[in-house]
Amino acid sequence: MMGALLGLGILAIFSAYRAVQLTRCEIRQGRRPLFRRNPLETLVGLLDSYRTALISSLLFFLYIKSLPLIGFVPATFIFVTVLLWLSRLLNRTWLVATIGTLMALVLIFRVTVSVWMPDVWLYSLLPDHLADFANRYL
């Protein structure tokens, strides 16, 4: 707890210093300080520069929430494919690499190390023998 407190304290100090520095710079340039502008315009301007990080964070949140619904392999495949598409790297090479990596992850963690996740809701709709197979390897 002390390490986190120390880290957050240092972050707060340097963030306050940077905010004061930016405010002084804007006053010298004849503009209104950041805190006196329209808050909505300021928020949109700040979020625009972090668009990729925000979209990736939202996709990761959806990925985590979809794991118990559709399973590890389909959720991971969709997540990685969408990230590849957003980064304009979606081609046959990266798609094959994604599939190969997913198969290797399943073999390593499910078969070799025996790390299991809870049963998936989607697989409960399948017949029993297919649901057991899907819960084991997908």
Short mmCIF file of N, CA and C in Angstrom, two decimals:
data_model
loop_
_atom_site.label_atom_id
_atom_site.label_comp_id
_atom_site.label_asym_id
_atom_site.label_seq_id
_atom_site.Cartn_x
_atom_site.Cartn_y
_atom_site.Cartn_z
N MET A 1 0.83 -1.20 0.00
CA MET A 1 0.00 0.00 0.00
C MET A 1 0.87 1.26 0.00
N MET A 2 1.99 1.19 0.66
CA MET A 2 2.85 2.37 0.72
C MET A 2 3.47 2.66 -0.65
N GLY A 3 3.81 1.61 -1.39
CA GLY A 3 4.38 1.81 -2.71
C GLY A 3 3.40 2.48 -3.65
N ALA A 4 2.14 2.04 -3.62
CA ALA A 4 1.12 2.66 -4.46
C ALA A 4 0.88 4.11 -4.04
N LEU A 5 0.86 4.36 -2.75
CA LEU A 5 0.67 5.72 -2.25
C LEU A 5 1.82 6.62 -2.68
N LEU A 6 3.03 6.12 -2.58
CA LEU A 6 4.19 6.90 -3.00
C LEU A 6 4.13 7.20 -4.49
N GLY A 7 3.81 6.18 -5.29
CA GLY A 7 3.72 6.37 -6.73
C GLY A 7 2.64 7.36 -7.12
N LEU A 8 1.46 7.24 -6.51
CA LEU A 8 0.38 8.17 -6.81
C LEU A 8 0.70 9.59 -6.33
N GLY A 9 1.38 9.68 -5.20
CA GLY A 9 1.78 11.01 -4.71
C GLY A 9 2.75 11.70 -5.66
N ILE A 10 3.74 10.96 -6.13
CA ILE A 10 4.70 11.52 -7.10
C ILE A 10 3.98 11.90 -8.38
N LEU A 11 3.06 11.04 -8.85
CA LEU A 11 2.29 11.34 -10.06
C LEU A 11 1.46 12.61 -9.87
N ALA A 12 0.84 12.78 -8.71
CA ALA A 12 0.03 13.97 -8.45
C ALA A 12 0.88 15.23 -8.44
N ILE A 13 2.05 15.16 -7.83
CA ILE A 13 2.92 16.33 -7.77
C ILE A 13 3.36 16.76 -9.16
N PHE A 14 3.84 15.82 -9.97
CA PHE A 14 4.31 16.19 -11.29
C PHE A 14 3.17 16.56 -12.23
N SER A 15 1.98 15.99 -12.04
CA SER A 15 0.82 16.38 -12.84
C SER A 15 0.40 17.80 -12.51
N ALA A 16 0.41 18.16 -11.23
CA ALA A 16 0.08 19.53 -10.84
C ALA A 16 1.10 20.51 -11.40
N TYR A 17 2.37 20.13 -11.34
CA TYR A 17 3.42 20.98 -11.90
C TYR A 17 3.21 21.19 -13.40
N ARG A 18 2.87 20.13 -14.10
CA ARG A 18 2.65 20.22 -15.56
C ARG A 18 1.41 21.06 -15.87
N ALA A 19 0.36 20.95 -15.07
CA ALA A 19 -0.85 21.75 -15.29
C ALA A 19 -0.55 23.23 -15.09
N VAL A 20 0.21 23.57 -14.06
CA VAL A 20 0.58 24.97 -13.83
C VAL A 20 1.44 25.47 -14.98
N GLN A 21 2.36 24.66 -15.44
CA GLN A 21 3.25 25.03 -16.54
C GLN A 21 2.44 25.29 -17.83
N LEU A 22 1.48 24.44 -18.14
CA LEU A 22 0.65 24.63 -19.33
C LEU A 22 -0.23 25.87 -19.20
N THR A 23 -0.75 26.13 -18.02
CA THR A 23 -1.58 27.31 -17.81
C THR A 23 -0.77 28.59 -18.02
N ARG A 24 0.44 28.63 -17.49
CA ARG A 24 1.30 29.80 -17.68
C ARG A 24 1.64 30.00 -19.15
N CYS A 25 1.91 28.93 -19.85
CA CYS A 25 2.26 29.01 -21.27
C CYS A 25 1.08 29.56 -22.08
N GLU A 26 -0.12 29.13 -21.76
CA GLU A 26 -1.29 29.61 -22.50
C GLU A 26 -1.59 31.07 -22.19
N ILE A 27 -1.36 31.49 -20.96
CA ILE A 27 -1.58 32.90 -20.60
C ILE A 27 -0.58 33.78 -21.35
N ARG A 28 0.69 33.33 -21.45
CA ARG A 28 1.70 34.10 -22.17
C ARG A 28 1.36 34.22 -23.65
N GLN A 29 0.71 33.22 -24.22
CA GLN A 29 0.36 33.25 -25.64
C GLN A 29 -0.94 33.99 -25.88
N GLY A 30 -1.57 34.50 -24.85
CA GLY A 30 -2.78 35.29 -25.01
C GLY A 30 -4.05 34.48 -25.11
N ARG A 31 -3.99 33.19 -24.82
CA ARG A 31 -5.19 32.35 -24.85
C ARG A 31 -5.74 32.20 -23.45
N ARG A 32 -7.02 31.82 -23.40
CA ARG A 32 -7.60 31.55 -22.09
C ARG A 32 -7.01 30.26 -21.54
N PRO A 33 -6.81 30.19 -20.23
CA PRO A 33 -6.29 28.95 -19.65
C PRO A 33 -7.24 27.79 -19.88
N LEU A 34 -6.70 26.60 -19.80
CA LEU A 34 -7.44 25.39 -20.10
C LEU A 34 -8.67 25.23 -19.22
N PHE A 35 -8.57 25.59 -17.96
CA PHE A 35 -9.69 25.38 -17.05
C PHE A 35 -10.80 26.42 -17.23
N ARG A 36 -10.59 27.45 -18.03
CA ARG A 36 -11.64 28.45 -18.25
C ARG A 36 -12.34 28.28 -19.58
N ARG A 37 -12.00 27.26 -20.34
CA ARG A 37 -12.66 26.99 -21.61
C ARG A 37 -13.91 26.16 -21.38
N ASN A 38 -14.64 25.95 -22.47
CA ASN A 38 -15.82 25.09 -22.41
C ASN A 38 -15.36 23.67 -22.07
N PRO A 39 -15.87 23.06 -21.00
CA PRO A 39 -15.39 21.74 -20.59
C PRO A 39 -15.64 20.66 -21.65
N LEU A 40 -16.74 20.77 -22.39
CA LEU A 40 -17.04 19.76 -23.41
C LEU A 40 -16.03 19.83 -24.55
N GLU A 41 -15.71 21.05 -24.99
CA GLU A 41 -14.71 21.20 -26.06
C GLU A 41 -13.34 20.71 -25.60
N THR A 42 -13.01 21.00 -24.37
CA THR A 42 -11.73 20.55 -23.83
C THR A 42 -11.67 19.03 -23.77
N LEU A 43 -12.76 18.40 -23.33
CA LEU A 43 -12.80 16.94 -23.24
C LEU A 43 -12.68 16.30 -24.62
N VAL A 44 -13.40 16.84 -25.59
CA VAL A 44 -13.32 16.29 -26.95
C VAL A 44 -11.91 16.46 -27.52
N GLY A 45 -11.30 17.61 -27.26
CA GLY A 45 -9.94 17.85 -27.74
C GLY A 45 -8.93 16.91 -27.11
N LEU A 46 -9.09 16.64 -25.81
CA LEU A 46 -8.17 15.73 -25.14
C LEU A 46 -8.38 14.28 -25.57
N LEU A 47 -9.64 13.88 -25.72
CA LEU A 47 -9.93 12.50 -26.08
C LEU A 47 -9.54 12.19 -27.53
N ASP A 48 -9.53 13.20 -28.38
CA ASP A 48 -9.19 12.97 -29.77
C ASP A 48 -7.76 12.46 -29.92
N SER A 49 -6.86 12.94 -29.08
CA SER A 49 -5.47 12.50 -29.19
C SER A 49 -5.26 11.11 -28.59
N TYR A 50 -6.22 10.64 -27.80
CA TYR A 50 -6.12 9.31 -27.19
C TYR A 50 -7.14 8.34 -27.79
N ARG A 51 -7.57 8.58 -29.01
CA ARG A 51 -8.61 7.78 -29.64
C ARG A 51 -8.23 6.31 -29.74
N THR A 52 -7.05 6.00 -30.20
CA THR A 52 -6.63 4.60 -30.37
C THR A 52 -6.56 3.88 -29.04
N ALA A 53 -6.02 4.54 -28.03
CA ALA A 53 -5.94 3.92 -26.71
C ALA A 53 -7.32 3.68 -26.12
N LEU A 54 -8.23 4.61 -26.32
CA LEU A 54 -9.59 4.44 -25.80
C LEU A 54 -10.33 3.31 -26.51
N ILE A 55 -10.19 3.24 -27.82
CA ILE A 55 -10.85 2.16 -28.57
C ILE A 55 -10.27 0.81 -28.16
N SER A 56 -8.95 0.73 -28.01
CA SER A 56 -8.33 -0.52 -27.59
C SER A 56 -8.77 -0.91 -26.19
N SER A 57 -8.89 0.05 -25.30
CA SER A 57 -9.35 -0.24 -23.94
C SER A 57 -10.78 -0.74 -23.94
N LEU A 58 -11.63 -0.11 -24.74
CA LEU A 58 -13.02 -0.56 -24.84
C LEU A 58 -13.10 -1.97 -25.42
N LEU A 59 -12.29 -2.24 -26.44
CA LEU A 59 -12.27 -3.59 -27.01
C LEU A 59 -11.78 -4.62 -26.00
N PHE A 60 -10.78 -4.26 -25.20
CA PHE A 60 -10.29 -5.19 -24.19
C PHE A 60 -11.35 -5.45 -23.12
N PHE A 61 -12.09 -4.41 -22.73
CA PHE A 61 -13.19 -4.57 -21.77
C PHE A 61 -14.24 -5.52 -22.34
N LEU A 62 -14.61 -5.33 -23.61
CA LEU A 62 -15.59 -6.23 -24.24
C LEU A 62 -15.05 -7.65 -24.34
N TYR A 63 -13.75 -7.79 -24.59
CA TYR A 63 -13.12 -9.11 -24.67
C TYR A 63 -13.23 -9.83 -23.32
N ILE A 64 -12.90 -9.13 -22.24
CA ILE A 64 -12.97 -9.73 -20.90
C ILE A 64 -14.40 -10.12 -20.57
N LYS A 65 -15.36 -9.27 -20.91
CA LYS A 65 -16.76 -9.57 -20.62
C LYS A 65 -17.31 -10.69 -21.50
N SER A 66 -16.75 -10.90 -22.68
CA SER A 66 -17.25 -11.94 -23.57
C SER A 66 -16.65 -13.32 -23.30
N LEU A 67 -15.59 -13.40 -22.51
CA LEU A 67 -14.96 -14.69 -22.23
C LEU A 67 -15.93 -15.71 -21.63
N PRO A 68 -16.71 -15.37 -20.60
CA PRO A 68 -17.63 -16.40 -20.06
C PRO A 68 -18.83 -16.66 -20.96
N LEU A 69 -19.06 -15.80 -21.94
CA LEU A 69 -20.22 -15.98 -22.82
C LEU A 69 -19.91 -16.83 -24.04
N ILE A 70 -18.79 -16.53 -24.71
CA ILE A 70 -18.50 -17.25 -25.97
C ILE A 70 -17.24 -18.09 -25.91
N GLY A 71 -16.47 -18.02 -24.84
CA GLY A 71 -15.29 -18.87 -24.71
C GLY A 71 -14.00 -18.16 -25.08
N PHE A 72 -12.88 -18.78 -24.69
CA PHE A 72 -11.57 -18.19 -24.87
C PHE A 72 -11.17 -18.06 -26.34
N VAL A 73 -11.28 -19.14 -27.09
CA VAL A 73 -10.80 -19.13 -28.47
C VAL A 73 -11.60 -18.17 -29.35
N PRO A 74 -12.95 -18.25 -29.36
CA PRO A 74 -13.67 -17.29 -30.22
C PRO A 74 -13.48 -15.84 -29.77
N ALA A 75 -13.49 -15.59 -28.47
CA ALA A 75 -13.34 -14.22 -27.98
C ALA A 75 -11.96 -13.67 -28.33
N THR A 76 -10.93 -14.47 -28.14
CA THR A 76 -9.57 -14.02 -28.44
C THR A 76 -9.39 -13.83 -29.94
N PHE A 77 -9.95 -14.72 -30.74
CA PHE A 77 -9.85 -14.59 -32.19
C PHE A 77 -10.52 -13.30 -32.66
N ILE A 78 -11.70 -13.01 -32.15
CA ILE A 78 -12.40 -11.78 -32.54
C ILE A 78 -11.62 -10.55 -32.08
N PHE A 79 -11.14 -10.57 -30.83
CA PHE A 79 -10.40 -9.44 -30.28
C PHE A 79 -9.14 -9.14 -31.10
N VAL A 80 -8.35 -10.17 -31.36
CA VAL A 80 -7.10 -9.96 -32.09
C VAL A 80 -7.37 -9.56 -33.54
N THR A 81 -8.40 -10.15 -34.15
CA THR A 81 -8.73 -9.80 -35.53
C THR A 81 -9.19 -8.35 -35.64
N VAL A 82 -9.99 -7.89 -34.69
CA VAL A 82 -10.41 -6.49 -34.72
C VAL A 82 -9.23 -5.56 -34.50
N LEU A 83 -8.32 -5.92 -33.59
CA LEU A 83 -7.12 -5.09 -33.41
C LEU A 83 -6.25 -5.06 -34.66
N LEU A 84 -6.13 -6.20 -35.33
CA LEU A 84 -5.38 -6.23 -36.59
C LEU A 84 -6.05 -5.38 -37.65
N TRP A 85 -7.37 -5.43 -37.71
CA TRP A 85 -8.11 -4.63 -38.68
C TRP A 85 -7.95 -3.14 -38.40
N LEU A 86 -8.01 -2.75 -37.12
CA LEU A 86 -7.85 -1.34 -36.77
C LEU A 86 -6.45 -0.83 -37.07
N SER A 87 -5.45 -1.70 -36.94
CA SER A 87 -4.08 -1.29 -37.23
C SER A 87 -3.71 -1.50 -38.69
N ARG A 88 -4.68 -1.89 -39.50
CA ARG A 88 -4.51 -2.12 -40.95
C ARG A 88 -3.47 -3.20 -41.25
N LEU A 89 -3.43 -4.22 -40.40
CA LEU A 89 -2.53 -5.35 -40.61
C LEU A 89 -3.28 -6.65 -40.89
N LEU A 90 -4.55 -6.55 -41.18
CA LEU A 90 -5.35 -7.75 -41.38
C LEU A 90 -5.10 -8.29 -42.78
N ASN A 91 -4.24 -9.30 -42.85
CA ASN A 91 -3.99 -10.01 -44.11
C ASN A 91 -3.83 -11.49 -43.77
N ARG A 92 -3.58 -12.29 -44.78
CA ARG A 92 -3.52 -13.73 -44.59
C ARG A 92 -2.42 -14.14 -43.62
N THR A 93 -1.27 -13.49 -43.69
CA THR A 93 -0.15 -13.85 -42.82
C THR A 93 -0.50 -13.67 -41.35
N TRP A 94 -1.05 -12.51 -41.00
CA TRP A 94 -1.38 -12.24 -39.60
C TRP A 94 -2.56 -13.07 -39.13
N LEU A 95 -3.49 -13.37 -40.03
CA LEU A 95 -4.62 -14.22 -39.66
C LEU A 95 -4.16 -15.65 -39.35
N VAL A 96 -3.25 -16.18 -40.18
CA VAL A 96 -2.70 -17.51 -39.93
C VAL A 96 -1.87 -17.50 -38.63
N ALA A 97 -1.12 -16.42 -38.40
CA ALA A 97 -0.35 -16.31 -37.16
C ALA A 97 -1.27 -16.26 -35.95
N THR A 98 -2.40 -15.60 -36.07
CA THR A 98 -3.37 -15.54 -34.97
C THR A 98 -3.93 -16.92 -34.67
N ILE A 99 -4.32 -17.64 -35.70
CA ILE A 99 -4.87 -18.98 -35.51
C ILE A 99 -3.82 -19.92 -34.92
N GLY A 100 -2.60 -19.85 -35.43
CA GLY A 100 -1.53 -20.70 -34.89
C GLY A 100 -1.21 -20.38 -33.44
N THR A 101 -1.20 -19.10 -33.10
CA THR A 101 -0.94 -18.71 -31.72
C THR A 101 -2.05 -19.17 -30.80
N LEU A 102 -3.29 -19.07 -31.24
CA LEU A 102 -4.41 -19.53 -30.44
C LEU A 102 -4.33 -21.04 -30.20
N MET A 103 -4.00 -21.79 -31.24
CA MET A 103 -3.86 -23.24 -31.06
C MET A 103 -2.73 -23.56 -30.10
N ALA A 104 -1.62 -22.83 -30.21
CA ALA A 104 -0.50 -23.07 -29.30
C ALA A 104 -0.87 -22.72 -27.86
N LEU A 105 -1.60 -21.63 -27.66
CA LEU A 105 -2.05 -21.26 -26.32
C LEU A 105 -2.96 -22.31 -25.71
N VAL A 106 -3.88 -22.84 -26.51
CA VAL A 106 -4.78 -23.87 -26.01
C VAL A 106 -3.99 -25.11 -25.64
N LEU A 107 -3.06 -25.51 -26.50
CA LEU A 107 -2.27 -26.71 -26.20
C LEU A 107 -1.40 -26.52 -24.97
N ILE A 108 -0.79 -25.36 -24.83
CA ILE A 108 0.09 -25.13 -23.69
C ILE A 108 -0.68 -25.03 -22.39
N PHE A 109 -1.70 -24.18 -22.36
CA PHE A 109 -2.36 -23.91 -21.09
C PHE A 109 -3.45 -24.91 -20.74
N ARG A 110 -4.17 -25.41 -21.72
CA ARG A 110 -5.26 -26.33 -21.41
C ARG A 110 -4.77 -27.77 -21.29
N VAL A 111 -3.88 -28.18 -22.16
CA VAL A 111 -3.45 -29.58 -22.18
C VAL A 111 -2.22 -29.78 -21.29
N THR A 112 -1.18 -28.98 -21.49
CA THR A 112 0.08 -29.18 -20.77
C THR A 112 0.00 -28.72 -19.32
N VAL A 113 -0.44 -27.49 -19.09
CA VAL A 113 -0.44 -26.92 -17.74
C VAL A 113 -1.75 -27.21 -17.01
N SER A 114 -2.79 -27.56 -17.72
CA SER A 114 -4.12 -27.85 -17.16
C SER A 114 -4.76 -26.65 -16.47
N VAL A 115 -4.72 -25.50 -17.13
CA VAL A 115 -5.43 -24.31 -16.64
C VAL A 115 -6.79 -24.30 -17.32
N TRP A 116 -7.85 -24.38 -16.53
CA TRP A 116 -9.20 -24.46 -17.07
C TRP A 116 -9.99 -23.23 -16.68
N MET A 117 -10.90 -22.86 -17.54
CA MET A 117 -11.82 -21.76 -17.25
C MET A 117 -13.19 -22.36 -16.98
N PRO A 118 -14.09 -21.61 -16.35
CA PRO A 118 -15.43 -22.12 -16.10
C PRO A 118 -16.16 -22.43 -17.41
N ASP A 119 -17.20 -23.23 -17.31
CA ASP A 119 -17.98 -23.57 -18.50
C ASP A 119 -18.57 -22.32 -19.14
N VAL A 120 -18.67 -22.37 -20.46
CA VAL A 120 -19.11 -21.22 -21.24
C VAL A 120 -20.60 -21.36 -21.53
N TRP A 121 -21.31 -20.23 -21.45
CA TRP A 121 -22.75 -20.24 -21.67
C TRP A 121 -23.11 -20.72 -23.07
N LEU A 122 -22.40 -20.28 -24.08
CA LEU A 122 -22.72 -20.62 -25.46
C LEU A 122 -22.64 -22.13 -25.70
N TYR A 123 -21.67 -22.77 -25.06
CA TYR A 123 -21.47 -24.20 -25.28
C TYR A 123 -22.54 -25.05 -24.59
N SER A 124 -23.27 -24.47 -23.67
CA SER A 124 -24.35 -25.23 -23.02
C SER A 124 -25.51 -25.47 -23.98
N LEU A 125 -25.54 -24.76 -25.09
CA LEU A 125 -26.59 -24.96 -26.09
C LEU A 125 -26.29 -26.16 -26.99
N LEU A 126 -25.08 -26.66 -26.95
CA LEU A 126 -24.69 -27.81 -27.77
C LEU A 126 -25.09 -29.11 -27.08
N PRO A 127 -25.10 -30.22 -27.83
CA PRO A 127 -25.30 -31.52 -27.18
C PRO A 127 -24.17 -31.79 -26.18
N ASP A 128 -24.42 -32.69 -25.25
CA ASP A 128 -23.51 -32.89 -24.12
C ASP A 128 -22.08 -33.23 -24.54
N HIS A 129 -21.90 -34.16 -25.48
CA HIS A 129 -20.54 -34.55 -25.85
C HIS A 129 -19.81 -33.42 -26.58
N LEU A 130 -20.52 -32.63 -27.39
CA LEU A 130 -19.88 -31.48 -28.04
C LEU A 130 -19.61 -30.35 -27.04
N ALA A 131 -20.51 -30.17 -26.07
CA ALA A 131 -20.31 -29.14 -25.05
C ALA A 131 -19.09 -29.46 -24.20
N ASP A 132 -18.90 -30.73 -23.86
CA ASP A 132 -17.71 -31.12 -23.09
C ASP A 132 -16.43 -30.86 -23.87
N PHE A 133 -16.45 -31.22 -25.16
CA PHE A 133 -15.28 -30.99 -26.01
C PHE A 133 -15.00 -29.47 -26.13
N ALA A 134 -16.04 -28.69 -26.37
CA ALA A 134 -15.86 -27.24 -26.56
C ALA A 134 -15.37 -26.59 -25.25
N ASN A 135 -15.93 -26.99 -24.12
CA ASN A 135 -15.47 -26.43 -22.85
C ASN A 135 -14.04 -26.83 -22.54
N ARG A 136 -13.62 -27.96 -23.05
CA ARG A 136 -12.26 -28.41 -22.78
C ARG A 136 -11.23 -27.74 -23.67
N TYR A 137 -11.54 -27.58 -24.96
CA TYR A 137 -10.52 -27.10 -25.90
C TYR A 137 -10.81 -25.75 -26.52
N LEU A 138 -11.98 -25.17 -26.28
CA LEU A 138 -12.26 -23.86 -26.87
C LEU A 138 -12.49 -22.87 -25.76
#
